[in-house]
Coordinates of C-alpha atoms and ligand atoms in Angstrom, one line a residue:
M1391 CA 26.7 33.5 -61.7
K1392 CA 24.7 35.0 -59.8
E1393 CA 22.9 32.6 -56.7
I1394 CA 19.9 33.5 -54.7
R1395 CA 20.0 33.2 -51.5
L1396 CA 17.4 31.7 -49.4
N1397 CA 15.6 32.8 -46.2
A1398 CA 13.3 31.1 -44.6
F1399 CA 10.7 33.4 -42.3
D1400 CA 9.6 32.2 -38.8
M1401 CA 8.5 33.3 -36.0
N1402 CA 8.4 31.6 -32.1
C1403 CA 5.0 31.8 -32.0
V1404 CA 1.3 30.5 -33.5
S1405 CA 0.6 32.6 -36.4
H1406 CA 3.3 34.6 -37.7
Q1407 CA 1.7 36.0 -41.3
A1408 CA -0.8 34.2 -41.6
S1409 CA -3.1 34.6 -38.2
G1410 CA -5.9 31.6 -38.9
L1411 CA -3.6 29.1 -40.6
W1412 CA -2.6 27.2 -37.2
R1413 CA -6.6 25.5 -38.0
H1414 CA -5.5 23.8 -41.3
P1415 CA -5.3 19.7 -40.5
R1416 CA -1.8 19.3 -41.6
D1417 CA -0.6 22.2 -39.5
R1418 CA 2.2 21.9 -36.4
S1419 CA 2.6 25.5 -35.9
D1420 CA 0.1 24.6 -32.3
Q1421 CA 3.8 22.6 -31.4
Y1422 CA 6.0 26.7 -31.6
H1423 CA 6.6 25.8 -28.4
T1424 CA 8.6 22.7 -28.2
L1425 CA 12.4 21.9 -29.3
Q1426 CA 11.1 19.3 -31.7
Y1427 CA 9.4 21.1 -33.1
W1428 CA 11.9 23.9 -34.3
T1429 CA 14.7 20.8 -34.3
D1430 CA 12.6 19.7 -36.9
L1431 CA 12.4 22.5 -39.2
A1432 CA 16.5 23.4 -39.0
R1433 CA 17.2 19.7 -40.1
T1434 CA 14.5 20.2 -43.6
L1435 CA 16.0 24.0 -43.7
E1436 CA 19.6 22.6 -44.1
R1437 CA 18.6 19.3 -46.5
G1438 CA 17.2 21.9 -48.4
L1439 CA 20.3 24.3 -48.9
F1440 CA 18.7 27.0 -47.0
D1441 CA 21.2 29.5 -46.4
A1442 CA 19.2 30.7 -42.4
L1443 CA 16.3 30.7 -40.9
F1444 CA 15.4 34.4 -40.1
L1445 CA 13.3 35.0 -37.1
A1446 CA 10.9 37.6 -36.6
D1447 CA 10.0 38.4 -33.4
V1448 CA 7.7 41.4 -30.6
L1449 CA 8.0 42.3 -27.4
G1450 CA 4.4 43.6 -27.9
I1451 CA 0.6 42.6 -28.2
Y1452 CA -1.8 44.1 -31.7
D1453 CA -4.5 45.7 -29.6
V1454 CA -5.4 48.3 -31.6
Y1455 CA -7.8 46.7 -33.4
G1456 CA -11.4 47.0 -31.6
A1457 CA -9.9 49.0 -28.8
S1458 CA -8.8 45.8 -27.1
P1459 CA -6.1 42.8 -27.7
D1460 CA -8.8 40.1 -28.0
A1461 CA -9.0 39.4 -31.6
A1462 CA -4.9 39.0 -31.7
L1463 CA -5.4 36.7 -29.2
R1464 CA -8.2 34.5 -30.7
N1465 CA -6.6 34.7 -33.5
A1466 CA -3.0 33.7 -32.4
A1467 CA -1.8 36.5 -34.3
Q1468 CA 1.6 36.3 -32.9
V1469 CA 0.7 35.9 -29.5
P1470 CA 1.6 33.6 -27.8
V1471 CA 5.1 34.2 -28.3
N1472 CA 8.3 33.6 -27.5
D1473 CA 11.7 34.6 -27.5
P1474 CA 14.2 33.5 -30.5
A1475 CA 16.7 33.8 -28.7
M1476 CA 16.2 30.3 -26.9
L1477 CA 15.7 28.5 -30.1
V1478 CA 19.0 28.8 -31.5
S1479 CA 21.4 26.8 -29.4
A1480 CA 18.9 23.7 -29.9
M1481 CA 18.6 23.7 -34.4
A1482 CA 22.6 24.6 -34.1
S1483 CA 23.2 21.2 -32.6
V1484 CA 21.1 19.5 -35.5
T1485 CA 22.8 21.3 -37.8
R1486 CA 25.7 22.3 -39.6
N1487 CA 25.6 25.4 -41.9
L1488 CA 22.0 26.6 -41.3
G1489 CA 22.6 30.7 -40.2
F1490 CA 20.1 32.2 -38.2
G1491 CA 18.6 35.5 -38.5
L1492 CA 17.5 36.3 -34.9
T1493 CA 15.5 39.9 -34.8
A1494 CA 15.7 41.2 -31.3
T1495 CA 14.6 44.5 -30.5
L1496 CA 16.8 47.4 -28.7
S1497 CA 14.3 50.0 -27.4
Y1498 CA 13.9 47.8 -23.7
E1499 CA 16.9 46.4 -23.1
H1500 CA 20.6 48.2 -22.4
P1501 CA 22.9 47.3 -24.6
F1502 CA 26.0 45.9 -22.1
P1503 CA 23.6 42.2 -22.2
F1504 CA 22.2 42.3 -25.2
A1505 CA 25.9 42.4 -26.7
R1506 CA 26.7 39.3 -24.4
R1507 CA 24.1 37.3 -25.1
M1508 CA 24.9 37.9 -29.1
S1509 CA 28.5 36.8 -28.6
T1510 CA 26.9 33.6 -26.4
L1511 CA 24.9 33.1 -29.3
D1512 CA 28.1 33.2 -32.3
H1513 CA 30.7 30.5 -29.9
L1514 CA 27.5 28.1 -29.7
T1515 CA 26.5 28.4 -33.4
Q1516 CA 30.5 29.1 -34.0
G1517 CA 29.8 32.1 -36.2
R1518 CA 26.3 30.9 -38.1
I1519 CA 24.3 34.3 -35.8
G1520 CA 23.2 37.3 -37.4
W1521 CA 21.0 40.7 -35.7
N1522 CA 18.5 41.5 -37.2
I1523 CA 18.0 45.0 -35.6
V1524 CA 14.6 46.5 -35.1
T1525 CA 13.7 49.0 -33.2
G1526 CA 9.8 48.1 -32.9
Y1527 CA 6.4 49.3 -33.7
L1528 CA 3.6 48.7 -31.1
D1529 CA 3.4 51.3 -28.0
S1530 CA 1.4 48.1 -26.5
A1531 CA 5.3 46.9 -26.1
A1532 CA 6.5 50.5 -24.4
K1533 CA 3.2 50.1 -22.3
S1534 CA 5.0 47.2 -20.9
T1535 CA 7.9 48.7 -20.3
G1536 CA 6.4 51.5 -18.2
K1537 CA 6.6 54.2 -21.0
A1538 CA 3.4 56.0 -22.6
Q1539 CA 4.5 54.6 -25.9
Q1540 CA 7.5 54.7 -28.7
S1541 CA 9.8 57.4 -29.1
S1542 CA 8.9 59.3 -32.2
H1543 CA 10.0 57.9 -35.0
D1544 CA 13.6 59.1 -36.3
A1545 CA 14.3 59.5 -33.0
R1546 CA 14.3 55.4 -32.8
Y1547 CA 16.7 55.6 -35.3
D1548 CA 19.4 57.8 -33.7
I1549 CA 18.7 55.6 -30.3
A1550 CA 19.6 52.5 -33.2
D1551 CA 22.8 54.4 -34.0
E1552 CA 24.4 54.8 -31.0
Y1553 CA 23.3 51.9 -29.3
M1554 CA 25.1 50.1 -32.5
R1555 CA 28.2 52.1 -31.4
V1556 CA 28.2 50.4 -28.0
V1557 CA 28.1 46.7 -29.4
Y1558 CA 30.2 47.9 -31.9
D1559 CA 32.8 48.7 -29.2
L1560 CA 31.9 45.2 -27.1
W1561 CA 31.9 43.0 -29.9
E1562 CA 35.2 44.5 -31.5
G1563 CA 37.4 47.0 -29.1
S1564 CA 37.4 45.4 -25.4
W1565 CA 39.0 41.7 -26.2
E1566 CA 42.1 41.8 -28.3
D1567 CA 42.0 38.5 -30.8
D1568 CA 45.2 37.1 -28.8
A1569 CA 43.9 38.3 -25.1
V1570 CA 43.0 34.6 -24.5
R1571 CA 45.9 32.5 -24.0
R1572 CA 44.9 29.3 -22.6
D1573 CA 48.0 28.4 -21.6
R1574 CA 47.9 25.6 -18.7
A1575 CA 51.8 25.7 -18.6
S1576 CA 51.9 29.6 -16.8
G1577 CA 48.8 29.9 -15.7
V1578 CA 47.1 32.4 -17.9
F1579 CA 43.9 32.1 -19.0
T1580 CA 43.9 35.2 -20.3
D1581 CA 46.5 38.3 -20.9
P1582 CA 44.7 41.1 -18.7
S1583 CA 46.4 43.6 -20.8
K1584 CA 44.6 42.9 -23.7
V1585 CA 41.3 42.8 -22.4
H1586 CA 39.6 47.0 -22.5
R1587 CA 37.9 48.4 -21.0
I1588 CA 35.0 50.2 -22.9
R1589 CA 33.9 53.8 -22.1
H1590 CA 31.0 55.2 -23.9
D1591 CA 29.1 58.3 -22.3
G1592 CA 26.2 58.8 -25.2
K1593 CA 23.0 60.9 -25.3
Y1594 CA 21.3 57.3 -24.4
F1595 CA 23.7 55.7 -22.9
T1596 CA 26.4 54.9 -20.5
V1597 CA 28.7 52.3 -20.4
D1598 CA 32.1 51.4 -18.6
A1599 CA 32.7 47.9 -18.5
I1600 CA 34.8 45.6 -20.7
H1601 CA 32.7 43.3 -22.5
L1602 CA 32.3 39.8 -20.2
S1603 CA 32.5 37.3 -24.1
E1604 CA 36.0 36.4 -24.9
P1605 CA 36.0 37.0 -29.1
S1606 CA 33.6 34.7 -30.6
P1607 CA 33.9 33.5 -34.5
Q1608 CA 32.5 36.7 -36.5
R1609 CA 32.7 38.7 -33.0
T1610 CA 30.1 41.5 -35.1
P1611 CA 26.5 39.0 -35.5
V1612 CA 25.8 39.5 -39.7
L1613 CA 23.4 42.6 -39.5
F1614 CA 20.0 42.5 -40.8
Q1615 CA 18.0 45.3 -41.3
A1616 CA 14.5 45.3 -42.8
G1617 CA 13.3 49.2 -42.0
A1618 CA 11.8 50.9 -45.3
S1619 CA 11.3 54.8 -44.6
R1620 CA 13.8 56.9 -45.2
R1621 CA 15.5 57.6 -41.8
G1622 CA 15.4 53.5 -41.9
Q1623 CA 17.2 52.6 -45.0
Q1624 CA 19.9 55.6 -44.2
F1625 CA 20.1 53.2 -40.5
A1626 CA 20.2 50.3 -43.8
G1627 CA 22.6 51.6 -45.5
T1628 CA 24.9 52.5 -42.8
H1629 CA 24.8 49.4 -40.6
A1630 CA 23.2 46.5 -42.3
E1631 CA 25.4 43.9 -44.3
C1632 CA 21.6 42.4 -45.4
V1633 CA 18.3 43.9 -45.9
F1634 CA 15.2 42.5 -46.0
I1635 CA 12.1 44.5 -48.2
A1636 CA 8.8 43.7 -48.2
G1637 CA 7.1 44.8 -51.5
P1638 CA 3.5 43.7 -53.6
S1639 CA 5.3 43.9 -57.0
K1640 CA 9.0 43.9 -58.8
E1641 CA 8.8 47.7 -60.0
I1642 CA 8.4 48.6 -55.9
V1643 CA 10.8 46.2 -54.7
R1644 CA 12.9 47.5 -57.7
K1645 CA 12.4 51.2 -56.7
T1646 CA 13.7 50.5 -52.8
V1647 CA 16.8 48.0 -54.2
A1648 CA 17.8 51.1 -55.5
S1649 CA 17.3 53.7 -52.9
I1650 CA 19.1 51.2 -50.1
R1651 CA 21.9 50.9 -52.8
G1652 CA 22.3 54.3 -53.0
Q1653 CA 22.0 54.8 -49.3
A1654 CA 25.0 52.9 -48.5
L1655 CA 27.1 54.4 -50.8
I1656 CA 26.3 58.4 -49.5
Q1657 CA 27.1 56.1 -45.3
G1658 CA 30.8 55.5 -47.8
R1659 CA 30.2 51.7 -48.9
R1660 CA 29.8 49.9 -52.1
S1661 CA 26.3 49.9 -53.5
D1662 CA 26.0 46.5 -53.6
E1663 CA 27.9 45.9 -50.3
P1664 CA 24.1 45.4 -49.3
L1665 CA 22.3 41.7 -49.3
I1666 CA 18.4 42.1 -50.6
F1667 CA 16.3 39.5 -49.5
S1668 CA 12.5 40.0 -50.6
L1669 CA 9.9 38.3 -48.6
L1670 CA 7.8 36.3 -50.9
T1671 CA 5.2 32.9 -49.9
I1672 CA 5.5 30.6 -52.1
V1673 CA 3.8 27.4 -52.5
T1674 CA 4.7 24.1 -54.1
A1675 CA 3.7 21.3 -55.6
P1676 CA 4.4 19.1 -58.2
T1677 CA 2.8 20.7 -60.7
H1678 CA 1.2 23.9 -61.0
E1679 CA -2.1 23.4 -61.3
E1680 CA -1.9 20.9 -57.5
A1681 CA 0.4 24.2 -56.5
W1682 CA -2.5 26.9 -56.9
A1683 CA -5.1 24.1 -55.3
K1684 CA -3.0 24.4 -52.5
Y1685 CA -2.8 27.8 -52.0
E1686 CA -7.4 27.9 -52.4
D1687 CA -7.6 25.2 -49.4
Y1688 CA -5.2 27.1 -47.2
K1689 CA -6.7 30.5 -48.0
Q1690 CA -10.4 29.3 -46.6
Y1691 CA -8.6 29.2 -43.2
I1692 CA -7.0 32.7 -42.9
I1693 CA -8.4 35.7 -40.7
P1694 CA -7.9 38.7 -41.9
T1695 CA -8.7 40.4 -38.9
I1696 CA -5.0 42.1 -38.2
V1697 CA -3.8 45.8 -37.3
W1698 CA -1.0 46.4 -38.2
P1699 CA 0.7 49.7 -37.8
D1700 CA 2.9 51.6 -40.2
S1701 CA 5.8 53.8 -40.3
R1702 CA 4.1 56.9 -39.3
G1703 CA 2.7 55.4 -36.2
T1704 CA -0.8 55.2 -37.5
H1705 CA -2.9 52.2 -38.2
R1706 CA -3.9 50.6 -41.7
F1707 CA -6.1 47.1 -42.2
K1708 CA -3.8 44.5 -43.5
N1709 CA -5.4 41.9 -45.5
V1710 CA -2.8 39.2 -45.1
I1711 CA -4.2 37.4 -47.7
H1712 CA -2.6 39.9 -50.1
R1713 CA 0.7 38.6 -48.6
M1714 CA 0.4 35.3 -50.2
Q1715 CA 1.7 35.9 -53.0
T1716 CA 2.5 32.3 -55.2
I1717 CA 5.7 31.8 -57.4
L1718 CA 5.7 28.6 -59.1
Ligands
LIG2703 C1 10.5 41.9 -44.1 C2 9.7 43.0 -42.8 C3 10.3 42.0 -41.5 C4 10.0 42.9 -40.2 N1 10.5 42.1 -39.1 C5 10.0 42.6 -37.1 C6 10.4 42.0 -37.0 O1 10.2 40.3 -36.5 N2 9.9 42.5 -35.7 C7 10.0 44.3 -36.1 O2 9.9 44.7 -34.6 N3 10.3 45.2 -36.8 C8 9.5 44.5 -38.3 N4 9.9 45.1 -38.8 C9 9.7 46.4 -38.5 C10 10.3 47.1 -39.1 O3 11.9 46.7 -38.4 C11 10.6 48.3 -39.2 O4 10.3 48.7 -37.1 C12 9.5 49.2 -39.8 O5 9.5 48.8 -41.1 C13 9.4 51.0 -39.5 O6 10.6 51.2 -40.0 P1 10.6 52.0 -41.6 O7 9.9 53.3 -41.3 O8 11.9 52.7 -41.3 O9 9.5 51.3 -41.9 C14 10.0 44.4 -39.7 C15 9.8 45.1 -41.7 C16 9.8 44.3 -42.9 C17 9.6 45.0 -44.1

């Protein structure tokens, strides 16, 4: 029997995918800055037997519409946006099985501190953390950190490949399984001969250090990826255990899935190894009619003003209403 795996999809902000829906009388998403909002959500998802909560993130603002961030700010289109990593320990403390797919861009942080943060979360969640590997798609994020613009599309994936080599080494190669003894009698907490320095001198990153965290339950977190371009799928085929796709029809989803599976084969993995999650917005209600009525009600609140850069760095208008497919 085939099992369907379900991830919820949210973001540490007011309007994740549906700008304007925060104005709905039953919407609570403007409480995103409270722990209670997230612990309630985590409990609900666990009760509903969800596999994981996938948390999106951006480190910049949508500022191309009208050459200004005003529309994004006015409509709370993924801004204000808080750091998603901070939510995970609180949600883990009120759940036992729910996984967390944390989006983190590798373009603005050296792999050394990042690897430690993920190891910490893997310890605190007892092995329930995943990482959605993104390189970012906003020039505004690059500008925030002193760059004129992002690196080019394929170069971002080249940098990502090297980043992965560094974090794999830190997570997998620095501490042997039995390095930590916790031996009160002999006074040895860690056997230094079983902890190894990671030396990496690459094109983009240099590391000469011991990983600071002891081995966590998974060591390497579950790896998610969502790139849809040829180079993105090549990267996913190499690294991703879970691939997140957004397809507007079954035919497109089928083609994308076949292509990702083909890439996994090319990269020396089994074609069915990556788990693939397709984005859907589901509206539930006791009857079909009530579900449609609910959908129509939600739709009135949507503000479709958002301009999204595509994979080629150009900008296209996305009417968010079209993203709200209904499955009953
Ligand atoms: C369903 C889905 C979710 C995504 N979530 C994020 C995200 O939270 N943060 C982010 O920076 N990029 C996100 N992306 C963008 C991808 O990581 C990637 O940068 C983008 O698809 C461009 O890469 P590509 O040209 O290989 O497709 C998402 C993409 C998809 C399809």
